[in-house]
Amino acid sequence: AQTVTQSQPEMSVQEAETVTLSCTYDTSENNYYLFWYKQPPSRQMILVIRQEAYKQQNATENRFSVNFQKAAKSFSLKISDSQLGDTAMYFCAFMKLPNTGNQFYFGTGTSLTVIP
Amino acid sequence: GAGVSQSPRYKVAKRGQDVALRCDPISGHVSLFWYQQALGQGPEFLTYFQNEAQLDKSGLPSDRFFAERPEGSVSTLKIQRTQQEDSAVYLCASNKGRLNEKLFFGSGTQLSVL
């Protein structure tokens, strides 16, 4: 079975500063994807960034980047130049490959508040 | 449609009532998923459809939960004889069914059972 652990239930950051959200996972699989999803108060889960396990290079999307440590099974999210609109719940997710159905596993989330 | 649409957005039910939650996926998306998100938790898998076929229902917590997608588009999640522990946000997600593709989520239905 796969498990995803987010050990920080709540975090806060000053606007324009940088914050890092932690995620660890446990799996015996070698091929998988990792995701960070954002869930604002509207409840809609929005994909922030995705990392393929076979790629050593860390994924980057504008102000969002990850630190993927496959051996340590760690997948942290760094948000640079934090903006008020980044305030949301952030979920780390694991997807087993090949994905033919229910192979998505989510962590319990980190509530991020950006302080003006 | 432009996105995954779920209705109602909020549902309050008395314990013992039956409820039906609707999901309208993105047009052309063959795969559809239902997740249950309890307060303070991440989404947990309930069931998965590929077109009209329900390929996995291993996450449904009891036989009071039933899902269908008769024409391979709109899906309905039905909960019979609701209990307080059924209170949660029910999220629907869809994708084109290609391997490795991300999920597109709706905004969920928040169910409160009194």
XYZ file of N, CA and C in Angstrom:
690
model
N 0.839 -1.189 0.000
C 0.000 0.000 0.000
C 0.877 1.243 0.000
N 0.326 2.286 -0.553
C 1.040 3.556 -0.600
C 0.494 4.485 0.486
N 1.380 5.225 1.123
C 0.947 6.243 2.080
C 1.663 7.540 1.769
N 0.965 8.619 2.017
C 1.509 9.952 1.812
C 1.363 10.713 3.119
N 2.433 11.303 3.600
C 2.431 11.977 4.896
C 2.814 13.443 4.741
N 1.967 14.290 5.259
C 2.266 15.719 5.348
C 2.259 16.070 6.828
N 3.412 16.387 7.354
C 3.567 16.530 8.804
C 3.288 17.931 9.313
N 2.970 18.849 8.409
C 2.718 20.234 8.816
C 1.238 20.557 8.584
N 0.402 20.475 9.593
C -1.022 20.758 9.385
C -1.278 22.209 8.985
N -0.488 23.124 9.539
C -0.686 24.547 9.244
C 0.664 25.235 9.093
N 0.710 26.179 8.166
C 1.903 27.013 8.012
C 1.458 28.410 7.610
N 2.340 29.370 7.904
C 2.069 30.738 7.467
C 3.362 31.351 6.935
N 3.187 32.348 6.094
C 4.353 33.010 5.484
C 3.980 34.444 5.190
N 4.931 35.322 5.309
C 4.715 36.713 4.955
C 4.676 36.846 3.432
N 3.817 37.713 3.001
C 3.731 38.008 1.575
C 5.116 38.340 1.031
N 5.416 37.776 -0.145
C 6.684 37.976 -0.863
C 7.819 37.092 -0.335
N 7.591 36.416 0.770
C 8.621 35.521 1.285
C 8.480 34.131 0.647
N 9.411 33.262 1.040
C 9.441 31.891 0.514
C 9.038 30.910 1.599
N 8.293 29.891 1.213
C 7.861 28.872 2.176
C 8.026 27.494 1.534
N 8.329 26.507 2.376
C 8.483 25.133 1.900
C 7.539 24.212 2.644
N 6.767 23.459 1.891
C 5.833 22.483 2.461
C 6.412 21.090 2.289
N 6.318 20.291 3.321
C 6.956 18.972 3.320
C 5.975 17.861 2.949
N 6.531 16.832 2.338
C 5.740 15.639 1.999
C 6.683 14.452 1.928
N 6.299 13.386 2.581
C 7.024 12.129 2.418
C 6.027 11.059 2.021
N 6.516 10.016 1.406
C 5.632 8.957 0.942
C 6.321 7.617 1.111
N 5.518 6.601 1.110
C 6.061 5.264 1.274
C 5.498 4.390 0.161
N 6.376 3.773 -0.595
C 5.950 2.908 -1.672
C 7.049 1.933 -2.021
N 6.651 0.818 -2.578
C 7.610 -0.138 -3.104
C 7.692 -0.050 -4.626
N 6.885 0.854 -5.183
C 6.866 1.034 -6.626
C 8.100 1.810 -7.081
N 8.482 1.590 -8.318
C 9.619 2.316 -8.873
C 9.172 3.398 -9.855
N 8.017 3.192 -10.458
C 7.500 4.154 -11.427
C 6.240 4.795 -10.878
N 6.279 6.094 -10.771
C 5.119 6.807 -10.231
C 5.250 8.293 -10.522
N 4.158 8.996 -10.275
C 4.128 10.448 -10.365
C 3.831 10.996 -8.969
N 4.301 12.186 -8.752
C 3.967 12.924 -7.546
C 3.379 14.265 -7.935
N 2.412 14.706 -7.148
C 1.707 15.945 -7.451
C 1.591 16.806 -6.196
N 1.464 18.083 -6.426
C 0.969 18.998 -5.408
C -0.300 19.631 -5.972
N -1.379 19.494 -5.187
C -2.641 20.116 -5.536
C -2.936 21.209 -4.520
N -3.560 22.270 -5.001
C -3.998 23.384 -4.164
C -5.511 23.338 -4.069
N -6.048 23.515 -2.861
C -7.494 23.552 -2.677
C -7.873 24.845 -1.951
N -8.298 25.863 -2.685
C -8.736 27.107 -2.052
C -10.106 26.915 -1.417
N -10.638 27.932 -0.771
C -11.956 27.805 -0.136
C -13.069 27.400 -1.103
N -12.880 27.629 -2.376
C -13.868 27.186 -3.358
C -13.954 25.664 -3.441
N -13.003 24.990 -2.843
C -12.933 23.521 -2.734
C -12.403 22.830 -3.983
N -12.290 23.537 -5.094
C -11.817 22.869 -6.299
C -10.325 22.586 -6.197
N -9.954 21.354 -6.430
C -8.543 20.958 -6.378
C -7.879 21.391 -7.686
N -6.804 22.139 -7.542
C -6.105 22.681 -8.707
C -4.682 22.144 -8.718
N -4.272 21.580 -9.848
C -2.917 21.051 -9.945
C -1.914 22.191 -9.923
N -0.927 22.078 -9.035
C 0.125 23.082 -8.929
C 1.356 22.653 -9.711
N 1.785 21.398 -9.475
C 3.021 20.939 -10.093
C 3.051 19.420 -10.081
N 3.769 18.833 -11.033
C 3.831 17.381 -11.164
C 5.273 16.955 -11.401
N 5.652 15.822 -10.834
C 7.012 15.303 -10.974
C 6.955 13.830 -11.350
N 7.662 13.486 -12.415
C 7.778 12.065 -12.756
C 8.936 11.464 -11.982
N 8.752 10.304 -11.413
C 9.772 9.711 -10.544
C 11.042 9.363 -11.296
N 10.921 9.099 -12.589
C 12.105 8.689 -13.345
C 12.961 9.885 -13.746
N 12.459 11.090 -13.531
C 13.233 12.290 -13.857
C 13.987 12.774 -12.632
N 15.263 12.966 -12.779
C 16.055 13.452 -11.659
C 15.892 14.959 -11.476
N 15.631 15.649 -12.575
C 15.515 17.101 -12.498
C 14.232 17.489 -11.787
N 14.350 18.409 -10.854
C 13.189 18.871 -10.107
C 12.274 19.725 -10.997
N 10.975 19.483 -10.890
C 10.005 20.233 -11.674
C 9.875 21.666 -11.155
N 9.608 22.563 -12.071
C 9.428 23.989 -11.735
C 8.273 24.539 -12.555
N 7.418 25.314 -11.897
C 6.315 26.018 -12.557
C 6.242 27.422 -11.986
N 6.872 28.345 -12.684
C 6.866 29.755 -12.255
C 7.397 29.871 -10.818
N 6.547 30.297 -9.884
C 7.020 30.495 -8.498
C 7.074 29.200 -7.681
N 6.631 28.111 -8.286
C 6.539 26.851 -7.561
C 7.632 25.896 -8.051
N 8.306 25.280 -7.114
C 9.312 24.276 -7.468
C 9.288 23.177 -6.421
N 9.828 22.038 -6.802
C 9.856 20.927 -5.860
C 11.292 20.514 -5.599
N 11.479 19.867 -4.446
C 12.742 19.203 -4.137
C 12.402 17.724 -3.995
N 12.692 16.971 -5.038
C 12.352 15.561 -5.102
C 13.579 14.731 -4.744
N 13.488 14.006 -3.667
C 14.565 13.133 -3.213
C 14.035 11.707 -3.227
N 14.277 10.994 -4.332
C 13.653 9.688 -4.512
C 14.106 8.678 -3.457
N 15.381 8.665 -3.163
C 15.888 7.686 -2.199
C 15.285 7.918 -0.819
N 15.114 9.175 -0.481
C 14.545 9.521 0.822
C 13.025 9.524 0.782
N 12.439 9.351 -0.386
C 10.979 9.391 -0.579
C 10.411 10.682 -0.009
N 10.996 11.760 -0.471
C 10.605 13.085 -0.022
C 10.278 13.951 -1.229
N 9.254 14.792 -1.070
C 8.771 15.603 -2.194
C 8.242 16.912 -1.633
N 9.110 17.878 -1.413
C 8.680 19.141 -0.813
C 8.370 20.167 -1.889
N 7.496 21.090 -1.537
C 7.065 22.159 -2.437
C 7.582 23.486 -1.919
N 8.283 24.218 -2.773
C 8.735 25.548 -2.419
C 7.940 26.587 -3.197
N 7.388 27.526 -2.440
C 6.651 28.630 -3.061
C 7.475 29.892 -2.837
N 7.902 30.498 -3.903
C 8.692 31.724 -3.835
C 7.798 32.932 -4.036
N 8.216 34.071 -3.473
C 7.459 35.319 -3.661
C 5.975 35.080 -3.374
N 5.681 34.578 -2.188
C 4.314 34.191 -1.828
C 3.329 35.332 -2.040
N 2.166 34.980 -2.575
C 1.110 35.950 -2.833
C -0.132 35.595 -2.017
N -0.971 36.606 -1.777
C -2.170 36.374 -0.966
C -3.034 35.264 -1.568
N -3.041 35.175 -2.872
C -3.831 34.143 -3.541
C -3.295 32.730 -3.357
N -2.138 32.616 -2.754
C -1.598 31.281 -2.481
C -2.211 30.674 -1.222
N -2.939 31.480 -0.464
C -3.600 30.967 0.739
C -4.580 29.871 0.354
N -4.366 28.661 0.888
C -5.173 27.496 0.513
C -4.669 26.283 1.278
N -5.399 25.177 1.125
C -4.895 23.872 1.546
C -4.054 23.313 0.412
N -2.947 22.697 0.765
C -2.086 22.067 -0.232
C -1.985 20.580 0.075
N -2.262 19.784 -0.945
C -2.221 18.338 -0.794
C -1.134 17.755 -1.681
N -0.346 16.904 -1.086
C 0.627 16.108 -1.819
C -0.077 14.824 -2.251
N 0.197 14.370 -3.456
C -0.475 13.177 -3.957
C 0.500 12.292 -4.720
N 0.236 11.004 -4.644
C 1.062 9.979 -5.276
C 0.198 9.222 -6.264
N 0.723 8.981 -7.458
C -0.002 8.212 -8.447
C 0.877 7.075 -8.926
N 0.393 5.879 -8.726
C 1.128 4.700 -9.150
C 1.006 4.544 -10.660
N 2.010 4.020 -11.285
C 1.971 3.757 -12.714
C 2.005 2.257 -12.979
N 1.317 1.754 -14.000
C 0.399 2.537 -14.810
C -0.879 2.857 -14.041
N -1.429 4.028 -14.337
C -2.612 4.452 -13.621
C -3.847 4.006 -14.382
N -4.506 2.986 -13.899
C -5.697 2.486 -14.568
C -6.934 2.661 -13.708
N -6.861 3.501 -12.725
C -8.053 3.695 -11.910
C -7.762 4.396 -10.607
N -7.733 3.656 -9.541
C -7.738 4.282 -8.233
C -6.364 4.448 -7.629
N -5.389 4.700 -8.458
C -4.049 4.715 -7.914
C -3.577 6.083 -7.452
N -4.539 6.960 -7.110
C -4.194 8.250 -6.543
C -4.300 8.174 -5.033
N -3.265 8.656 -4.337
C -3.274 8.674 -2.880
C -2.896 10.079 -2.436
N -3.674 10.630 -1.517
C -3.470 11.998 -1.058
C -2.994 12.018 0.383
N -2.207 13.024 0.717
C -1.876 13.290 2.101
C -3.007 14.013 2.793
N -2.796 14.361 4.057
C -3.843 15.002 4.849
C -3.865 16.511 4.700
N -2.896 17.048 3.988
C -2.939 18.459 3.646
C -2.192 19.361 4.613
N -1.775 20.498 4.085
C -1.171 21.582 4.864
C -1.931 22.851 4.553
N -2.423 23.497 5.589
C -3.136 24.757 5.409
C -2.131 25.904 5.414
N -2.003 26.582 4.298
C -1.045 27.679 4.165
C -1.781 29.015 4.196
N -1.307 29.897 5.045
C -1.846 31.260 5.112
C -0.740 32.240 4.749
N -1.012 33.077 3.766
C -0.071 34.131 3.391
C -0.527 35.410 4.080
N 0.357 35.965 4.868
C 0.043 37.141 5.692
C 0.468 38.418 4.972
N -0.458 39.337 4.840
C -0.098 40.589 4.133
C 0.873 41.451 4.934
N -18.443 20.578 -21.046
C -18.379 21.862 -20.393
C -16.930 22.268 -20.133
N -16.775 23.438 -19.581
C -15.452 23.980 -19.359
C -14.747 23.280 -18.218
N -15.493 22.791 -17.260
C -14.885 22.141 -16.116
C -15.812 21.066 -15.590
N -15.366 20.391 -14.536
C -16.202 19.391 -13.880
C -17.217 20.124 -13.005
N -18.471 19.812 -13.200
C -19.532 20.489 -12.483
C -20.214 19.524 -11.516
N -20.391 19.965 -10.269
C -21.057 19.138 -9.274
C -22.233 19.896 -8.677
N -23.288 19.151 -8.392
C -24.451 19.755 -7.746
C -25.122 18.750 -6.817
N -25.752 19.211 -5.744
C -25.726 20.606 -5.288
C -24.384 20.949 -4.667
N -24.146 22.171 -4.404
C -22.904 22.584 -3.761
C -22.937 22.252 -2.274
N -24.109 22.393 -1.695
C -24.326 22.050 -0.290
C -25.593 21.205 -0.186
N -25.525 20.227 0.722
C -26.702 19.409 0.959
C -26.780 19.109 2.448
N -27.937 19.423 3.028
C -28.179 19.084 4.419
C -29.244 18.009 4.443
N -28.974 16.925 5.130
C -29.916 15.816 5.194
C -30.125 15.408 6.638
N -31.319 14.973 6.916
C -31.593 14.394 8.224
C -31.122 12.945 8.212
N -30.649 12.506 9.331
C -30.187 11.125 9.415
C -31.298 10.182 8.967
N -30.923 9.248 8.095
C -31.899 8.308 7.579
C -32.427 8.646 6.198
N -32.208 9.886 5.768
C -32.659 10.288 4.439
C -31.724 9.746 3.368
N -32.258 9.619 2.170
C -31.437 9.273 1.009
C -31.028 10.564 0.295
N -29.804 10.576 -0.240
C -29.338 11.742 -0.999
C -28.741 11.281 -2.328
N -28.763 12.194 -3.290
C -28.168 11.924 -4.600
C -27.297 13.105 -4.986
N -26.056 12.839 -5.300
C -25.101 13.869 -5.663
C -24.729 13.677 -7.129
N -24.687 14.786 -7.845
C -24.496 14.714 -9.288
C -23.133 15.239 -9.693
N -22.547 14.575 -10.698
C -21.278 15.026 -11.270
C -21.400 15.046 -12.780
N -21.058 16.187 -13.368
C -21.047 16.345 -14.811
C -19.598 16.554 -15.243
N -18.938 15.537 -15.780
C -17.508 15.670 -16.081
C -17.266 16.524 -17.314
N -16.010 16.784 -17.562
C -15.628 17.507 -18.772
C -15.988 16.648 -19.985
N -16.551 17.302 -21.000
C -16.970 16.589 -22.198
C -15.805 15.818 -22.806
N -16.029 14.537 -23.086
C -14.985 13.717 -23.695
C -14.126 12.961 -22.709
N -14.300 13.258 -21.443
C -13.513 12.539 -20.436
C -14.153 11.181 -20.156
N -13.375 10.128 -20.373
C -13.937 8.789 -20.224
C -13.831 8.283 -18.787
N -12.856 8.771 -18.067
C -12.648 8.296 -16.697
C -13.280 9.267 -15.710
N -13.949 8.708 -14.719
C -14.604 9.533 -13.701
C -14.380 8.890 -12.346
N -14.052 9.717 -11.387
C -13.714 9.260 -10.040
C -14.576 9.997 -9.020
N -14.917 9.293 -7.950
C -15.536 9.925 -6.785
C -14.590 9.774 -5.593
N -14.442 10.884 -4.870
C -13.629 10.899 -3.659
C -14.467 11.440 -2.505
N -14.144 10.974 -1.309
C -14.758 11.503 -0.091
C -13.681 12.231 0.699
N -13.962 13.458 1.089
C -12.999 14.247 1.844
C -13.621 14.645 3.175
N -13.221 13.970 4.231
C -13.689 14.324 5.569
C -12.980 15.593 6.028
N -13.557 16.247 7.001
C -13.015 17.509 7.510
C -11.576 17.322 7.985
N -10.678 18.149 7.463
C -9.285 18.088 7.878
C -8.490 16.947 7.298
N -9.051 16.274 6.312
C -8.385 15.125 5.696
C -8.201 15.356 4.203
N -7.367 14.498 3.603
C -7.245 14.524 2.157
C -8.332 13.669 1.531
N -8.543 13.851 0.233
C -9.552 13.039 -0.454
C -9.213 11.552 -0.409
N -10.239 10.747 -0.231
C -10.058 9.299 -0.257
C -10.943 8.699 -1.347
N -10.364 7.767 -2.074
C -11.012 7.168 -3.227
C -12.272 6.414 -2.823
N -13.330 6.612 -3.613
C -14.562 5.851 -3.431
C -14.766 4.862 -4.581
N -14.824 5.400 -5.825
C -15.134 4.545 -6.948
C -14.655 5.168 -8.244
N -14.553 4.342 -9.288
C -13.989 4.758 -10.573
C -14.788 4.152 -11.716
N -15.082 5.010 -12.702
C -15.764 4.583 -13.915
C -14.872 4.816 -15.129
N -14.956 3.889 -16.047
C -14.417 4.124 -17.378
C -15.619 4.024 -18.316
N -15.977 5.154 -18.896
C -17.256 5.264 -19.622
C -18.382 4.854 -18.673
N -19.229 3.918 -19.051
C -20.340 3.553 -18.179
C -19.995 2.412 -17.228
N -18.824 1.838 -17.404
C -18.445 0.682 -16.594
C -17.801 1.114 -15.277
N -18.328 0.589 -14.210
C -17.750 0.850 -12.892
C -16.665 -0.190 -12.648
N -15.427 0.216 -12.837
C -14.319 -0.728 -12.796
C -13.790 -0.975 -11.383
N -14.048 -0.059 -10.510
C -13.532 -0.222 -9.149
C -14.472 0.479 -8.193
N -14.994 -0.241 -7.246
C -15.830 0.371 -6.204
C -15.328 -0.035 -4.837
N -14.058 -0.335 -4.764
C -13.479 -0.850 -3.520
C -13.459 0.177 -2.397
N -13.569 1.465 -2.736
C -13.523 2.497 -1.712
C -14.865 2.845 -1.106
N -15.939 2.336 -1.638
C -17.265 2.638 -1.086
C -17.345 2.065 0.325
N -17.671 2.901 1.317
C -17.559 2.458 2.709
C -18.610 1.449 3.153
N -19.753 1.430 2.491
C -20.783 0.466 2.874
C -21.734 0.266 1.708
N -22.631 -0.694 1.865
C -23.595 -0.953 0.784
C -24.677 0.122 0.729
N -24.582 1.126 1.601
C -25.513 2.252 1.490
C -25.079 3.216 0.380
N -23.851 3.057 -0.059
C -23.290 3.920 -1.103
C -23.400 3.216 -2.443
N -23.896 3.981 -3.416
C -24.098 3.417 -4.745
C -23.801 4.503 -5.775
N -23.074 4.153 -6.820
C -22.768 5.120 -7.866
C -23.115 4.541 -9.217
N -23.501 5.415 -10.113
C -23.835 4.979 -11.466
C -23.438 6.034 -12.471
N -23.272 5.572 -13.706
C -22.927 6.456 -14.827
C -23.508 5.803 -16.083
N -24.799 5.774 -16.192
C -25.476 4.921 -17.183
C -25.150 5.203 -18.641
N -24.847 6.438 -18.973
C -24.582 6.761 -20.370
C -23.137 7.191 -20.587
N -22.325 6.951 -19.590
C -20.912 7.255 -19.750
C -20.550 8.721 -19.658
N -21.495 9.541 -19.176
C -21.155 10.969 -18.991
C -21.463 11.358 -17.550
N -22.671 11.852 -17.302
C -23.057 12.273 -15.954
C -23.047 11.070 -15.011
N -22.604 11.328 -13.794
C -22.591 10.282 -12.770
C -23.361 10.761 -11.545
N -23.971 9.811 -10.856
C -24.689 10.111 -9.625
C -24.169 9.221 -8.514
N -23.849 9.829 -7.402
C -23.483 9.092 -6.194
C -24.680 9.157 -5.252
N -25.188 7.998 -4.897
C -26.361 7.931 -4.037
C -25.970 7.337 -2.693
N -26.443 7.967 -1.648
C -26.219 7.459 -0.292
C -27.579 7.214 0.332
N -27.819 5.992 0.710
C -29.104 5.644 1.320
C -28.983 5.692 2.843
N -30.072 6.045 3.473
C -30.150 6.021 4.945
C -28.916 6.702 5.545
N -28.743 7.965 5.206
C -27.531 8.682 5.606
C -27.307 8.636 7.111
N -26.038 8.587 7.474
C -25.596 8.605 8.864
C -24.703 9.822 9.074
N -24.503 10.198 10.325
C -23.695 11.379 10.613
C -22.269 11.219 10.089
N -21.750 10.013 10.127
C -20.381 9.806 9.660
C -20.237 9.958 8.149
N -21.367 10.105 7.442
C -21.305 10.348 5.999
C -21.033 11.818 5.693
N -21.098 12.665 6.701
C -20.849 14.095 6.499
C -19.431 14.303 5.995
N -19.306 14.934 4.855
C -18.005 15.129 4.204
C -18.226 15.933 2.933
N -17.131 16.283 2.309
C -17.198 16.838 0.957
C -16.974 15.689 -0.022
N -17.849 15.606 -1.008
C -17.729 14.557 -2.016
C -17.241 15.209 -3.308
N -16.052 14.804 -3.709
C -15.410 15.376 -4.886
C -15.507 14.430 -6.067
N -15.745 14.991 -7.213
C -15.749 14.236 -8.456
C -14.566 14.715 -9.294
N -13.942 13.805 -10.005
C -12.818 14.156 -10.876
C -12.924 13.364 -12.169
N -12.360 13.903 -13.219
C -12.384 13.188 -14.487
C -11.102 13.424 -15.261
N -10.842 12.547 -16.226
C -9.771 12.782 -17.196
C -10.060 11.949 -18.439
N -9.186 12.095 -19.433
C -9.431 11.437 -20.707
C -9.128 9.951 -20.659
N -8.571 9.499 -19.540
C -8.320 8.085 -19.404
C -6.977 7.644 -19.937
N -6.198 8.597 -20.445
C -4.851 8.231 -20.902
C -3.985 7.997 -19.673
N -3.065 7.088 -19.821
C -2.176 6.806 -18.707
C -1.442 8.072 -18.293
N -1.252 8.211 -17.022
C -0.438 9.272 -16.452
C -1.079 10.652 -16.500
N -2.323 10.739 -16.910
C -2.911 12.065 -17.018
C -3.421 12.568 -15.672
N -3.326 13.877 -15.477
C -3.763 14.459 -14.212
C -5.275 14.396 -14.122
N -5.769 14.559 -12.913
C -7.198 14.618 -12.650
C -7.674 16.062 -12.655
N -8.876 16.259 -13.198
C -9.546 17.551 -13.147
C -10.694 17.403 -12.142
N -10.689 18.250 -11.143
C -11.651 18.126 -10.060
C -12.785 19.132 -10.184
N -13.950 18.733 -9.651
C -15.034 19.664 -9.431
C -14.878 20.326 -8.074
N -15.824 21.183 -7.745
C -15.767 21.909 -6.469
C -16.437 21.158 -5.333
N -16.977 20.000 -5.629
C -17.484 19.151 -4.575
C -18.874 19.488 -4.091
N -19.465 18.525 -3.409
C -20.727 18.717 -2.687
C -20.429 18.507 -1.213
N -20.747 19.522 -0.421
C -20.566 19.383 1.027
C -21.849 18.830 1.617
N -21.770 17.621 2.137
C -22.926 16.954 2.721
C -22.845 17.040 4.243
N -23.907 17.529 4.827
C -24.004 17.583 6.290
C -25.217 16.750 6.696
N -24.985 15.743 7.520
C -26.063 14.893 7.998
C -26.330 15.232 9.459
N -27.551 15.664 9.730
C -27.887 16.116 11.087
C -28.549 15.001 11.905
